[in-house]
CSV table of C-alpha atoms in Angstrom, one decimal:
chain,number,residue,atom,x,y,z
A,85,MET,CA,19.6,168.0,22.7
A,86,PHE,CA,20.8,171.1,22.9
A,87,GLY,CA,18.8,173.5,19.6
A,88,ASP,CA,19.0,170.9,16.9
A,89,ARG,CA,21.9,168.8,17.5
A,90,ALA,CA,22.5,166.1,19.4
A,91,VAL,CA,26.1,164.6,21.2
A,92,PHE,CA,25.6,161.6,19.5
A,93,LYS,CA,24.4,159.8,16.6
A,94,MET,CA,23.3,156.2,16.2
A,95,TYR,CA,21.5,154.3,13.6
A,96,ILE,CA,19.7,151.3,14.8
A,97,LYS,CA,16.8,149.1,14.2
A,98,ASP,CA,14.5,147.2,15.6
A,99,GLY,CA,14.7,143.7,18.0
A,100,CYS,CA,18.3,144.8,17.8
A,101,PRO,CA,19.5,144.4,21.5
A,102,TYR,CA,22.9,145.7,20.5
A,103,CYS,CA,20.9,148.8,19.6
A,104,ASP,CA,19.1,149.2,22.8
A,105,LYS,CA,22.1,148.6,25.2
A,106,ALA,CA,24.1,151.4,23.1
A,107,ARG,CA,20.7,153.6,23.8
A,108,ASP,CA,20.5,152.2,27.2
A,109,VAL,CA,24.6,153.8,27.6
A,110,ILE,CA,24.4,156.8,26.3
A,111,LEU,CA,21.3,158.0,27.4
A,112,LYS,CA,20.9,156.4,30.8
A,113,GLU,CA,24.7,156.0,32.0
A,114,MET,CA,25.8,159.3,30.4
A,115,ASP,CA,22.2,161.7,30.5
A,116,MET,CA,23.8,162.7,27.2
A,117,SER,CA,21.8,164.0,23.6
A,118,LEU,CA,20.7,161.4,21.3
A,119,HIS,CA,19.5,161.5,18.0
A,120,THR,CA,18.6,157.7,16.5
A,121,ILE,CA,17.8,156.9,12.8
A,122,ASN,CA,16.0,154.1,12.5
A,123,ILE,CA,16.6,151.7,9.5
A,124,THR,CA,15.2,149.1,9.5
A,125,ASN,CA,13.0,149.2,6.0
A,126,ASP,CA,16.0,151.0,4.5
A,127,PRO,CA,18.4,148.6,3.2
A,128,ASN,CA,20.2,151.3,0.7
A,129,MET,CA,21.3,153.0,4.0
A,130,ARG,CA,22.7,150.9,5.0
A,131,GLU,CA,24.3,149.8,2.7
A,132,MET,CA,25.7,153.6,2.3
A,133,ILE,CA,26.4,153.3,6.3
A,134,ILE,CA,28.8,150.2,5.7
A,135,GLU,CA,30.3,152.1,2.7
A,136,ASP,CA,31.3,155.1,4.7
A,137,THR,CA,32.5,153.6,8.1
A,138,GLY,CA,33.5,149.6,6.3
A,139,HIS,CA,31.0,148.5,10.2
A,140,LYS,CA,28.6,146.0,9.4
A,141,THR,CA,27.0,145.0,12.0
A,142,LEU,CA,24.0,148.2,14.0
A,143,PRO,CA,23.8,150.4,15.5
A,144,ALA,CA,26.1,152.8,14.0
A,145,ILE,CA,27.7,155.2,16.8
A,146,PHE,CA,29.2,158.8,15.4
A,147,ILE,CA,29.6,161.6,18.3
A,148,GLY,CA,29.0,164.4,16.5
A,149,GLY,CA,30.6,162.8,12.9
A,150,VAL,CA,33.3,161.3,14.1
A,151,PHE,CA,32.4,157.7,13.8
A,152,VAL,CA,33.4,155.4,17.1
A,153,GLY,CA,31.4,152.4,15.8
A,154,GLY,CA,29.1,149.3,17.0
A,155,CYS,CA,27.9,149.1,21.0
A,156,ASP,CA,30.9,147.3,21.6
A,157,ASP,CA,33.2,149.9,20.6
A,158,LEU,CA,31.2,151.9,23.1
A,159,CYS,CA,31.0,150.2,25.9
A,160,GLU,CA,35.0,149.9,25.7
A,161,LEU,CA,35.4,153.4,25.3
A,162,ARG,CA,33.0,153.7,28.3
A,163,ASP,CA,35.8,151.1,29.8
A,164,SER,CA,38.8,153.5,29.2
A,165,GLY,CA,36.8,156.2,30.6
A,166,GLU,CA,37.6,157.7,27.0
A,167,LEU,CA,34.5,157.9,25.8
A,168,GLU,CA,33.1,160.4,28.5
A,169,LEU,CA,35.7,163.4,27.3
A,170,MET,CA,34.4,162.6,24.1
A,171,ALA,CA,31.1,163.4,24.8
A,172,LEU,CA,32.0,165.8,26.6
A,173,ARG,CA,33.6,167.5,23.5
A,174,GLU,CA,31.6,167.0,21.4
A,175,GLN,CA,29.1,168.5,24.2
A,176,ASN,CA,31.0,171.6,24.9
A,177,SER,CA,30.7,172.2,20.6
A,178,ILE,CA,27.5,172.2,20.8
A,179,LEU,CA,27.5,174.5,23.7
A,180,LYS,CA,29.8,176.9,22.0
A,181,GLU,CA,27.4,176.9,18.8
A,182,GLN,CA,24.6,178.0,20.8
A,183,ILE,CA,26.2,180.5,22.6
A,184,CYS,CA,27.5,181.8,19.4
A,185,GLN,CA,24.3,182.1,18.3
A,186,CYS,CA,22.9,183.4,20.5
A,187,LYS,CA,25.6,186.1,21.2
A,188,ARG,CA,24.0,187.0,17.2
A,189,SER,CA,20.5,187.1,17.6
A,190,LEU,CA,21.2,190.0,20.4
């Protein structure tokens, strides 16, 4: 992870095989940074995700601030080649931000 910001953010729940599969795609296949938020015991957060995205299942996956869907959506984007491009754009944005912070601290 670069600084405090990850390329991917994912809301998960304990025991969810789709959450585990999505985590493996992001961390093992793509070797990208991931911030997970476990909402197993937080029904209010679950309702907020549904209200914000319309997505009713977990995981709920974001690249930067953009909602991309669940595990099946992630895999479809991966298979089409679009996921890598989206992730690299976000990673580039994070790196640019870090470089600007370093320049300001000089």
